[in-house]
XYZ file of C-alpha atoms in Angstrom:
602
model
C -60.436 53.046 89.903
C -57.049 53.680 91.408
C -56.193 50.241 91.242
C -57.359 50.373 87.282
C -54.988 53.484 87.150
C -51.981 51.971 88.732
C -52.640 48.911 86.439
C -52.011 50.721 83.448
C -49.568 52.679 84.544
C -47.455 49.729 85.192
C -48.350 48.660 81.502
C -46.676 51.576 79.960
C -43.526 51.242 82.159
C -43.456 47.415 80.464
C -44.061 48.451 77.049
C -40.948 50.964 77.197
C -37.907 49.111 75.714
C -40.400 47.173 73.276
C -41.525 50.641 71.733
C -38.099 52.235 71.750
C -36.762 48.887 70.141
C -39.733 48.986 67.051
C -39.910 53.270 67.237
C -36.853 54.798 68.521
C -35.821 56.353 71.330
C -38.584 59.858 71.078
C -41.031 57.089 71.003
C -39.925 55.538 74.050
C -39.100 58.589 75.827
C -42.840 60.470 74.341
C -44.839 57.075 76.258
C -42.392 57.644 79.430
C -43.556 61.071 79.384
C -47.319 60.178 79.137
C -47.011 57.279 82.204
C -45.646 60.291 84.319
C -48.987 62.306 83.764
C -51.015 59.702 83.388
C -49.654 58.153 86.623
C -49.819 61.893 88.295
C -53.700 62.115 87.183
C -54.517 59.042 89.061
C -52.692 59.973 92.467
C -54.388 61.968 95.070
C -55.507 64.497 94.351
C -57.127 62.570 91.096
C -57.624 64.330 88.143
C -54.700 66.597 89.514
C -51.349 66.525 87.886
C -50.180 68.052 91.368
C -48.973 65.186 93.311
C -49.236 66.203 97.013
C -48.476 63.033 99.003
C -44.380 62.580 99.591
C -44.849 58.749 99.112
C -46.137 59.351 95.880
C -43.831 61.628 94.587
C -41.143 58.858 95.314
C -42.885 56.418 93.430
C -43.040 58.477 90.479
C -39.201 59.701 90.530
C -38.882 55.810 91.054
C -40.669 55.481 87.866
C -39.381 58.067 85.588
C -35.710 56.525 86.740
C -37.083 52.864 85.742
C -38.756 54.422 82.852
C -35.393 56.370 81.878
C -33.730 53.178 82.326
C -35.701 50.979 80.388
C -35.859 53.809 77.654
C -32.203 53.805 77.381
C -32.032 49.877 77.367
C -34.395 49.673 74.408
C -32.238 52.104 72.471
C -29.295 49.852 73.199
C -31.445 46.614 72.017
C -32.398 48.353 68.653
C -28.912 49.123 68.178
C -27.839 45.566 68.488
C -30.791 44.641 66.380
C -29.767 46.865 63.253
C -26.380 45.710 63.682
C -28.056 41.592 63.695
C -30.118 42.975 60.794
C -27.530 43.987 59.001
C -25.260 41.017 59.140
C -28.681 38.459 58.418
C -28.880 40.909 55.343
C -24.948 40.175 54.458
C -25.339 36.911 55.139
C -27.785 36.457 52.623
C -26.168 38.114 49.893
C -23.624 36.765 50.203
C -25.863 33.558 49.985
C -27.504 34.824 47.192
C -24.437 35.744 45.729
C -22.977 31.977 45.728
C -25.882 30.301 44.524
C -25.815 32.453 41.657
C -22.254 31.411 40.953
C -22.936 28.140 41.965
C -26.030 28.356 39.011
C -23.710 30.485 36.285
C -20.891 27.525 37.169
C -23.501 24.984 36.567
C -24.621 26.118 33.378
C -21.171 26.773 31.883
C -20.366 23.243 33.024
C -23.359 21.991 30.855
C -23.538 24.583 27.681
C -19.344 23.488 27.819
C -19.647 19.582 27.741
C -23.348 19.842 25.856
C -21.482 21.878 22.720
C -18.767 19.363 23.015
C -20.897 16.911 21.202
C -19.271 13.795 22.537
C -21.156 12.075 25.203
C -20.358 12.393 28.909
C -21.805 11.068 31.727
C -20.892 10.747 35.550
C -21.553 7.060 37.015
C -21.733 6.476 40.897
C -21.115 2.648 42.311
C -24.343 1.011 44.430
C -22.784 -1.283 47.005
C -24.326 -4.255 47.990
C -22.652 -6.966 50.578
C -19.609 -5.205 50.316
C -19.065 -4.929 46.507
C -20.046 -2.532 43.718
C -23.302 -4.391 42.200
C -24.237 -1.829 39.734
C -23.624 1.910 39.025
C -26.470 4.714 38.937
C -26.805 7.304 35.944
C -26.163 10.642 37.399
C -25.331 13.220 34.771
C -25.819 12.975 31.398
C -24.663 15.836 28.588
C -26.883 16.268 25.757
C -24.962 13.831 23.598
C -25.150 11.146 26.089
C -28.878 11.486 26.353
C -28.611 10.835 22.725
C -27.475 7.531 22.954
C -31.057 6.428 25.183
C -34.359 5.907 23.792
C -35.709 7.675 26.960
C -35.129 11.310 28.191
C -32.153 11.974 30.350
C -34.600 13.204 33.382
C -35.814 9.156 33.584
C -31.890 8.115 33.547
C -30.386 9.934 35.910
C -30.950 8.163 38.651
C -31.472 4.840 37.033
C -29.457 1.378 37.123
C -27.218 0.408 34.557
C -28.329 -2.837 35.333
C -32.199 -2.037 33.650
C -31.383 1.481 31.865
C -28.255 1.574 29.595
C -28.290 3.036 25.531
C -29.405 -0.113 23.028
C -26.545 -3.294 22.670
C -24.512 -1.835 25.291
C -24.393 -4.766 27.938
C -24.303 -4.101 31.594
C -21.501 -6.733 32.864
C -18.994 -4.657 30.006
C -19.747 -1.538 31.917
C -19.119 -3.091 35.642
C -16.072 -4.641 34.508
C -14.407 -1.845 32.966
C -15.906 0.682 35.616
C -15.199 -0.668 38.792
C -11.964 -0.972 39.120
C -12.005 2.969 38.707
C -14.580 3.565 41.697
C -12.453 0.874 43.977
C -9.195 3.168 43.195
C -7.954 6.424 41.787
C -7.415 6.003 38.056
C -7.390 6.342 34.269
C -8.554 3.995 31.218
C -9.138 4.226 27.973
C -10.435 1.190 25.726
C -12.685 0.654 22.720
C -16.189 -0.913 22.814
C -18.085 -2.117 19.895
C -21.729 -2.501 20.254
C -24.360 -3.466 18.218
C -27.385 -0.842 18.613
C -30.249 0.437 16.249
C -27.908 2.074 13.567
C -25.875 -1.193 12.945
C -22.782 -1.942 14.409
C -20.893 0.693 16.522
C -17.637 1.117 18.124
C -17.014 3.932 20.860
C -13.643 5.018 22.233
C -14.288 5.223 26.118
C -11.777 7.686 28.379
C -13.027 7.307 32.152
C -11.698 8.416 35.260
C -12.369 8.229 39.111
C -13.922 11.016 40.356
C -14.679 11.258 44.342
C -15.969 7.569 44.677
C -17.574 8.424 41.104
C -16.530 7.313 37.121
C -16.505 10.146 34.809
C -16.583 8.746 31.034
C -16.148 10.539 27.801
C -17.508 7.926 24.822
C -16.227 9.158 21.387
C -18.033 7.594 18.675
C -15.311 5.749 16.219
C -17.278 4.452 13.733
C -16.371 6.062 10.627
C -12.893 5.752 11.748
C -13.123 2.192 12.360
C -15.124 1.199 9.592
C -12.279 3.324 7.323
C -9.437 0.819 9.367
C -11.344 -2.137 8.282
C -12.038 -0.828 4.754
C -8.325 -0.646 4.296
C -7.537 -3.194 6.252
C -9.641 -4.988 3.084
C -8.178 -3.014 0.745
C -4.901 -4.334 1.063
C -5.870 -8.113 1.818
C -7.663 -8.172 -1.538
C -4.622 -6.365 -2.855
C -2.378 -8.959 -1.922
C -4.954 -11.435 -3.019
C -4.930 -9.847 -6.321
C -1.186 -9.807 -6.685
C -0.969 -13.733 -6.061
C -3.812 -14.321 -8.727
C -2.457 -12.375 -10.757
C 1.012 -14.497 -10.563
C -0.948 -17.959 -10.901
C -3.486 -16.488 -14.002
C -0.139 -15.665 -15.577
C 1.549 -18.774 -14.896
C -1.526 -20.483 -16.194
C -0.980 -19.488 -20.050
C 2.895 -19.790 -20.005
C 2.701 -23.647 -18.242
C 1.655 -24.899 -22.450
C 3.432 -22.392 -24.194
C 6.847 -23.689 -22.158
C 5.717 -27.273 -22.865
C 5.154 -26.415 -26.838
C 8.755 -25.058 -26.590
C 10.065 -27.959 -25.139
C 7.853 -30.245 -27.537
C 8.994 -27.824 -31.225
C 12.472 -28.725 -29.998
C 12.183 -32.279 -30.981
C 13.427 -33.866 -33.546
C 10.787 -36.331 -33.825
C 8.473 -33.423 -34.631
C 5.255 -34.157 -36.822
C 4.278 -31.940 -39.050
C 0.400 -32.270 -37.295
C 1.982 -31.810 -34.059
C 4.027 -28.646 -35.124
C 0.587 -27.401 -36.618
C -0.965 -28.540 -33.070
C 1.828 -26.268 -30.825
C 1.196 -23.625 -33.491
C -2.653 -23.440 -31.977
C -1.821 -23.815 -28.339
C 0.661 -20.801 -28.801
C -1.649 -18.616 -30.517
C -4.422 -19.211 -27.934
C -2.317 -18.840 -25.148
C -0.820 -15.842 -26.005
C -4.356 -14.688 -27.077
C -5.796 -15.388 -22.912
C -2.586 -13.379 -21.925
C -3.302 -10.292 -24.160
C -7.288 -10.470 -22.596
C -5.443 -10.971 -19.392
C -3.586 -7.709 -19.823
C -6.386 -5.923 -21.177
C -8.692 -6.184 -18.343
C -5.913 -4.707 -16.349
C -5.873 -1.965 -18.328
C -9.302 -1.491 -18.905
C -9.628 -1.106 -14.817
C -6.972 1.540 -14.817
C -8.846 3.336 -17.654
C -12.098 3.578 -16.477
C -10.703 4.613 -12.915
C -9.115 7.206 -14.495
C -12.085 8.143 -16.493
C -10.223 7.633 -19.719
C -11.837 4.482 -21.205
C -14.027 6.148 -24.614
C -17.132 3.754 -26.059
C -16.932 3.866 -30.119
C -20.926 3.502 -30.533
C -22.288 2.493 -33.783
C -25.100 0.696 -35.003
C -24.396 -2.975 -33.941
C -26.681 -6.315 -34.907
C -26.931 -7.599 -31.379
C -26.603 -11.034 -33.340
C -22.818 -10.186 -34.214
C -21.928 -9.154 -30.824
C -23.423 -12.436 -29.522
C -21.487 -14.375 -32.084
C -18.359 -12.370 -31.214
C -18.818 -13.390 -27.975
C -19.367 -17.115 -28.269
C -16.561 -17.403 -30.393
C -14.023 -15.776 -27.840
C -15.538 -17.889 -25.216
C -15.784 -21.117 -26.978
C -12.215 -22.924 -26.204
C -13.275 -22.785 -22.641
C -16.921 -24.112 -23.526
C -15.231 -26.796 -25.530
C -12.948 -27.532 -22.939
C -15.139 -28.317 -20.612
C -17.807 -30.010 -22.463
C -20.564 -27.467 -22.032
C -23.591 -27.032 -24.131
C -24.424 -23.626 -25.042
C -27.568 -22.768 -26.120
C -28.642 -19.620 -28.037
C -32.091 -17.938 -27.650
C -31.783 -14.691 -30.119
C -34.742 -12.558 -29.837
C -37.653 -12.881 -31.583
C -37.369 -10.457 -34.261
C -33.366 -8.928 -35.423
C -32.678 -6.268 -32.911
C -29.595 -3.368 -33.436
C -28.200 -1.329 -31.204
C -25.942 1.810 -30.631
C -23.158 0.315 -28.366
C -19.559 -0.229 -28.519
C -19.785 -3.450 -30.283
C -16.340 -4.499 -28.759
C -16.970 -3.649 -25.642
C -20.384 -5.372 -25.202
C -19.000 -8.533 -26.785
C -15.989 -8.580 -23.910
C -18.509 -8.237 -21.363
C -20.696 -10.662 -23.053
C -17.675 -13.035 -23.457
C -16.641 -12.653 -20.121
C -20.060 -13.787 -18.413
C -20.093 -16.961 -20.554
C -16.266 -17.569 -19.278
C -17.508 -17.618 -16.127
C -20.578 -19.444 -16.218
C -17.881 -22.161 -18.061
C -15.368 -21.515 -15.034
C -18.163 -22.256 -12.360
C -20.838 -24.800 -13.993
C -18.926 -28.574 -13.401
C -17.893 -30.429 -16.842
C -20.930 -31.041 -19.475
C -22.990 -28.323 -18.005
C -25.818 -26.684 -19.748
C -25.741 -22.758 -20.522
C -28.252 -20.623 -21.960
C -27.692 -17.200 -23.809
C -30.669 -15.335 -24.322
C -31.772 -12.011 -26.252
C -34.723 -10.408 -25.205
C -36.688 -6.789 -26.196
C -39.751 -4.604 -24.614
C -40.125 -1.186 -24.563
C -38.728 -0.406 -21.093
C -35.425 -2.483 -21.903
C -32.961 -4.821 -23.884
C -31.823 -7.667 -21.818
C -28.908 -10.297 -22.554
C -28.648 -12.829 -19.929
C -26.718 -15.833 -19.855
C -28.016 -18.548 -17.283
C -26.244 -21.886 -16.305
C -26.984 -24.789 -14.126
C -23.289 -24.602 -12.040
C -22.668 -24.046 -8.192
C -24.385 -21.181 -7.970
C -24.014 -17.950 -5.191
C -24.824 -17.918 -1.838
C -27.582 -15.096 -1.184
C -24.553 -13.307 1.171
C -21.960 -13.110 -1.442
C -24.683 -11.685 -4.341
C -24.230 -8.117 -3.560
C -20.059 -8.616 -2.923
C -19.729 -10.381 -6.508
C -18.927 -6.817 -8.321
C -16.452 -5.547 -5.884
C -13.065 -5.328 -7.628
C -10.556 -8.001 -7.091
C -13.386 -10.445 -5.607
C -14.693 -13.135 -7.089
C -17.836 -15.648 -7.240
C -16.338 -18.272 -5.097
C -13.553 -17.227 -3.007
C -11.267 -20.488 -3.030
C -7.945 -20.154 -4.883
C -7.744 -24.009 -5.329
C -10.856 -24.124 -7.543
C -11.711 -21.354 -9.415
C -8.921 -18.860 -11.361
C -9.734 -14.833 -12.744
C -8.467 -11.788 -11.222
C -11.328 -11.382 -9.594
C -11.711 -8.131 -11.932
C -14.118 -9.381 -14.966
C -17.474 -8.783 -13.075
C -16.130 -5.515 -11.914
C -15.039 -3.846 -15.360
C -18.168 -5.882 -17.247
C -20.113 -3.505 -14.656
C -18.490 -0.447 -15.347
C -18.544 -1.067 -19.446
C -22.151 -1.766 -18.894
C -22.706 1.587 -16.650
C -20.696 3.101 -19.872
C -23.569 2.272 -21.697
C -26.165 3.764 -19.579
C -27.366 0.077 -18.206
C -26.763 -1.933 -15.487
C -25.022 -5.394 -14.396
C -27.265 -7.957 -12.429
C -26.857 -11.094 -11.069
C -29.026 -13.849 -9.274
C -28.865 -17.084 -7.713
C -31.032 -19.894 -6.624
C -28.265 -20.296 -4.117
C -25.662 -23.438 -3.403
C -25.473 -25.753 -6.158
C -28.572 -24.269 -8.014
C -26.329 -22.255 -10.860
C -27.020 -18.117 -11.455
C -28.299 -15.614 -13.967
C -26.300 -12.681 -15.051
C -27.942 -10.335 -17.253
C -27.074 -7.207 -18.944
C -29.978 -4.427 -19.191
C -29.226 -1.578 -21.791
C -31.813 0.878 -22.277
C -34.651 0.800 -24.961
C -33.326 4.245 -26.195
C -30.422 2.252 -27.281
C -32.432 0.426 -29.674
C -31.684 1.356 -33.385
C -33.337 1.166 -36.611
C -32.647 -2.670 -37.699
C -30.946 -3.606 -40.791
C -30.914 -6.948 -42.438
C -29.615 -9.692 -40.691
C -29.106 -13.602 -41.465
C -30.724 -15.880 -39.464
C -28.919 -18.144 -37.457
C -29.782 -21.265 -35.518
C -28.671 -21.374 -31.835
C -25.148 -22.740 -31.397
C -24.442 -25.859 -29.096
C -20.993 -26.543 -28.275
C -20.128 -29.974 -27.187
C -16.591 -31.271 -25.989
C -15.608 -34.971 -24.555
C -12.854 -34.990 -22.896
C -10.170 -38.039 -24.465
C -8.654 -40.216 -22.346
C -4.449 -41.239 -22.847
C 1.171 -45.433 -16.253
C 1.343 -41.467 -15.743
C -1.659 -39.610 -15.168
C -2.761 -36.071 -15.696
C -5.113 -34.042 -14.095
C -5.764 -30.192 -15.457
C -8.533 -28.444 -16.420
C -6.706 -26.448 -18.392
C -7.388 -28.559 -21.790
C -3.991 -26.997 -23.544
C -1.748 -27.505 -20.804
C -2.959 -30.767 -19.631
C -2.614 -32.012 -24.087
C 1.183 -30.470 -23.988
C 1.886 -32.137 -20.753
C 0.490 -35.280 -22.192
C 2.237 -35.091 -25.272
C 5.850 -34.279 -23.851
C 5.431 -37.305 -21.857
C 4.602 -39.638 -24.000
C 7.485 -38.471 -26.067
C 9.742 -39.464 -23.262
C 8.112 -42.793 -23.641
C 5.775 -42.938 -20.862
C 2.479 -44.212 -20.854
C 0.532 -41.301 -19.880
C -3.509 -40.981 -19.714
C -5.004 -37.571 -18.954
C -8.561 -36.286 -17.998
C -9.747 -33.077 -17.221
C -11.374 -32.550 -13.930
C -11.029 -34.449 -10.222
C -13.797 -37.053 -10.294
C -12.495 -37.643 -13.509
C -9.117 -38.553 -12.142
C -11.055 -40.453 -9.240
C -13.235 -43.001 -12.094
C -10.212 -43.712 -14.020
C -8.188 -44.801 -11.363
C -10.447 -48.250 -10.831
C -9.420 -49.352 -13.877
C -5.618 -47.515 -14.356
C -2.741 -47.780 -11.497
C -0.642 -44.775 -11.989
C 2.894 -44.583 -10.912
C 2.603 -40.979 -10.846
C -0.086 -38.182 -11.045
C 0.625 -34.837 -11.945
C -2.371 -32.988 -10.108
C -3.503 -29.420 -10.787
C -4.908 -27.700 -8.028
C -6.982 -25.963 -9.144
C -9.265 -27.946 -10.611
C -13.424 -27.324 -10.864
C -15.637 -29.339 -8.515
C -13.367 -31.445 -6.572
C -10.301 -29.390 -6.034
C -7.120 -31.000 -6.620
C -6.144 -31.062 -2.620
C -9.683 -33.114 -2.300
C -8.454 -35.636 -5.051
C -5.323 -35.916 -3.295
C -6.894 -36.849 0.005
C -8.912 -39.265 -1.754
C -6.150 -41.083 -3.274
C -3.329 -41.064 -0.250
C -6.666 -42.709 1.985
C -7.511 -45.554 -0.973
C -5.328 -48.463 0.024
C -4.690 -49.511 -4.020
C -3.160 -45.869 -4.678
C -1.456 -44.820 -1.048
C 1.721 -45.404 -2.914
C 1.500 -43.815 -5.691
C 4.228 -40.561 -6.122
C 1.963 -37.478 -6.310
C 3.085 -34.396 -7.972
C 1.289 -31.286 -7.842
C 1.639 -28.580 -10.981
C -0.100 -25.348 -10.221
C -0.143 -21.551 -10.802
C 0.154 -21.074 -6.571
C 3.678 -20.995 -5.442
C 3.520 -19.204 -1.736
C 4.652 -20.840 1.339
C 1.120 -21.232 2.743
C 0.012 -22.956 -0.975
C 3.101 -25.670 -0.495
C 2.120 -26.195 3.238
C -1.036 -27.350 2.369
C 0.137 -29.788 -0.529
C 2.555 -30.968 1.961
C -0.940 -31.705 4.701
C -2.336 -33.230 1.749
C 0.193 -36.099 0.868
C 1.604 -34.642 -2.262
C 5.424 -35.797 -3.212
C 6.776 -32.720 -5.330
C 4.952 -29.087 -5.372
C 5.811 -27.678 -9.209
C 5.037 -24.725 -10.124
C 3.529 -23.572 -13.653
C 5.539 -23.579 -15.811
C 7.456 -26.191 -14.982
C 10.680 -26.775 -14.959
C 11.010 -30.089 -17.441
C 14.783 -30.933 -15.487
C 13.058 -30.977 -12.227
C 10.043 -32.828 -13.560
C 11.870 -35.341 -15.640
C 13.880 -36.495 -12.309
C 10.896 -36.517 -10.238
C 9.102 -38.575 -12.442
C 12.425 -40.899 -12.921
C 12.531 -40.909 -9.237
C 8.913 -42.532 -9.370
C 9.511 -44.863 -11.621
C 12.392 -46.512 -10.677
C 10.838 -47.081 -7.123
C 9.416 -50.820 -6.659
């Protein structure tokens, strides 16, 4: 029992500076206070708080001193731990405090670069053997994550080797982005990429970062595609403004010849009647020539007025043939007529309609080769009226059908075959629009001729009034045949030529088209040929090849007479073996002692 006592009295005296630590010091100093008595009850005499023995007396001054000690030493340990408490508390404010900067930073940094709306993204190198292999997504903006068909949590992290938005190509990005992570740095370039919206281009900033790439990818599209659309602009411009030199050039060549030819005195009454003609229709393709122009500038202006009436569709088809029939002639085309079933009127501008009309049989003339078949037909429902005119020449290409009716272009883009502005298709479009209908063309492709057809609405259909019937019209021209040969496809220019020539007392021949030129000279050795470029089928440039590489006419002196008159246009005469490079009209001086030059040559 005494040894129990003494047991726990001992306990208490350990359990001092614990309890003062956890309950303050009147804690500590309450328990001392309690080992004293209870220690005191459990000395002799027990159950006695009289302590009689001196020993024990010491032993319990001993133990109130430990006791006071320990009591004391307690209070001093809960003082220091407050004071650690305190500063574990700061510290972890102030903890607190920075990772909620560091989170408020954070999201500033991404509402900032997300509402910029241009893609950003932050790029780290992978090494491998010493050199940057690939680079790893890790941060993408909104934007960025735009540009992926997967979310921006599967990216980041990712290759650009396997993960990278669609067309962009890996080796672009680890050539233009690793000479940034090797060295401190700053590039900018364009990219142009073919993804799921078409063709893109991107303007790229990037700079090193830490061992990093930080990009910025601004998507240039619309300013690009803008560039290139006046980039265009200005090439067909310029295209355009040489045309428009050589169509010009094309109507004054015979109306410079018929001067030359009324001034001599020689002069046949038929011829004078003749030059008469070529004049009038000359000047007549240069008025239609000017008109067109004009007609462009009107309807861009939104000044060009229709003058509707009631209109047999009958007269505006005969208009039509008849405006187009020197170059049907010319060429030896037959034109066949399919008029509707029953006489059909309409409220149109009857001009207007017949110019259009007009213009597509020009250029089925222009592009079907010599003695080509075309067919004008009228028909009628109750949905629409339809006027198409269908020939059997070279035909379109399916990727040139929907660029046919931009302005300035034309059907085949090769200034040594085919003339025009480039503008008829363009303003018969916008006269037919005018009317409330539309402009189409197709194409069995390459060689397999096209169909243009005009498509007015049925409201445009008017009560008829009595018409004649007329049979279709067939037009049918054979080109005649006159040691000077000449080669144009222009039927008035290459008669004047011809007959200012012979005048001068040459033997001349003449024919209309290249592989014309190319039969007739197995049975007739030329001296000279004057050659027209720009001739249909076999260009003149192809005719000239053919000639300089047959042994029988390598000789021969070739002179070229054409509308084209720029630098690049006599360079490739020149390449092609051709003598003299004239332009139209010619100058008869200059020609006269070429051709001299010819002739007197063994």
């Amino acid at each position: 029992m005494v040894a129990h006592g003494r047991l726990t009295f001992l306990f208490f005296s350990a359990t001092l500076p614990l309890i003062t630590v956890l309950f303050g010091a009147w804690s500590g100093s309450l328990l001392l206070v309690s080992g004293m008595a209870f220690g005191a009850l459990w000395m002799p005499p027990v159950g006695s708080l009289a302590v009689l023995q001196h020993d024990d007396r010491i032993v319990l001054v001993a133990y109130a001193l430990v006791g006071a000690f320990l009591v004391a030493a307690g209070q001093q340990l809960a003082k220091v731990a407050r004071r650690a408490g305190s500063a574990e508390a700061a510290t972890q404010e102030a903890t607190d405090r920075l990772l909620q900067v560091e989170r408020q930073a954070r999201h500033r940094f991404d509402v900032a670069l997300d509402s910029a709306g241009v893609p950003f993204v932050i790029l780290t190198p992978v090494v491998r053997e010493g050199r940057i292999a690939e680079f790893r997504w890790d941060y993408l903006n909104k934007a960025a994550a735009q540009l992926f068909n997967q979310n921006a949590a599967v990216v980041i992290g990712s290759s650009t080797a396997y993960v990278r938005p669609a067309g962009w190509e890996a080796n672009m990005l680890l050539e233009r982005l690793t000479p940034l992570a090797q060295r401190p740095g700053r590039e900018a370039f364009d990219i142009r990429v073919s993804g799921e919206n078409g063709e893109q281009w991107f303007h790229v900033v990037a700079a090193s970062l830490d061992g990093s790439v930080v990009a910025w990818f601004g998507d240039v599209t619309p300013r690009v595609r803008a560039e290139q659309a006046l980039s265009e602009a200005d090439r067909r411009k310029d295209e355009f403004l040489a045309t428009l030199a050589h169509e010009l050039r094309n109507p004054l060549a015979p109306i410079r010849h018929v001067a030359e030819i009324l001034e001599q005195p020689n002069l046949t009454e038929e011829r004078r009647i003749w030059c008469i003609s070529v004049l009038r229709r000359q000047s007549a393709a240069m008025a239609l020539l000017l008109d067109d122009l004009l007609d462009v500038s009107r309807i861009t202006r939104g000044a060009l007025k229709l003058r509707k009436e009631a209109v047999a569709m009958r007269e505006v088809v005969d208009e039509a043939v008849e405006i187009a029939r020197p170059i049907l002639a010319g060429k030896g085309h037959e034109l066949v007529i399919k008029p509707p079933v029953r006489p059909l009127h309409i409220e149109a501008d009857r001009l207007r309609l017949a110019q259009v009309l007009a213009n597509l049989l020009m250029n089925a003339a222009k592009y079907t080769p010599p003695g080509g078949r075309i067919e004008l037909a009228a028909t009628a429902d109750d949905a629409e009226i339809v006027l198409s005119v269908t020939d059997n020449g070279i035909g379109i290409e399916p990727d040139k059908l929907s660029a046919i009716f931009a302005m300035f272009s034309q059907v085949n883009r090769d200034q040594h075959r085919q003339g025009g502005l480039g503008i008829g298709l363009a303003l018969s479009k916008s006269l037919i629009e005018l009317h409330g209908g539309r402009l189409t063309a197709s194409s069995g492709g390459k060689d397999r001729g096209s169909c243009f057809a005009i498509h007015l609405p049925a409201t445009s259909r008017v009560l008829p009034m009595p018409a004649p019937t007329r049979a279709a019209l067939a037009v049918h021209a054979s080109a005649p045949k006159r040691r000077i040969l000449v080669v144009d496809d222009n039927v008035d220019a290459a008669d004047a030529m011809t007959a200012f020539l012979e005048m001068q007392g040459h033997d001349v021949r003449t024919v209309y088209s290249g592989e014309e030129a190319i039969e007739l000279l197995g049975e007739y050795n030329p001296n000279v040929i004057l050659l027209d470029l720009g001739l249909p089928g076999m260009s003149g440039l192809d005719v000239a090849r053919r000639i300089r590489a047959t042994p029988s006419t390598h000789d021969v002196t070739l002179i070229a007479v054409t509308g084209w008159g720029q630098q690049q246009d006599r360079a490739r005469t020149t390449d092609a073996g051709f003598d003299f490079h004239f332009t139209k009209p010619v100058d008869i001086a200059q020609l006269t002692q070429a051709v001299d030059s010819a002739v007197a040559a063994p």
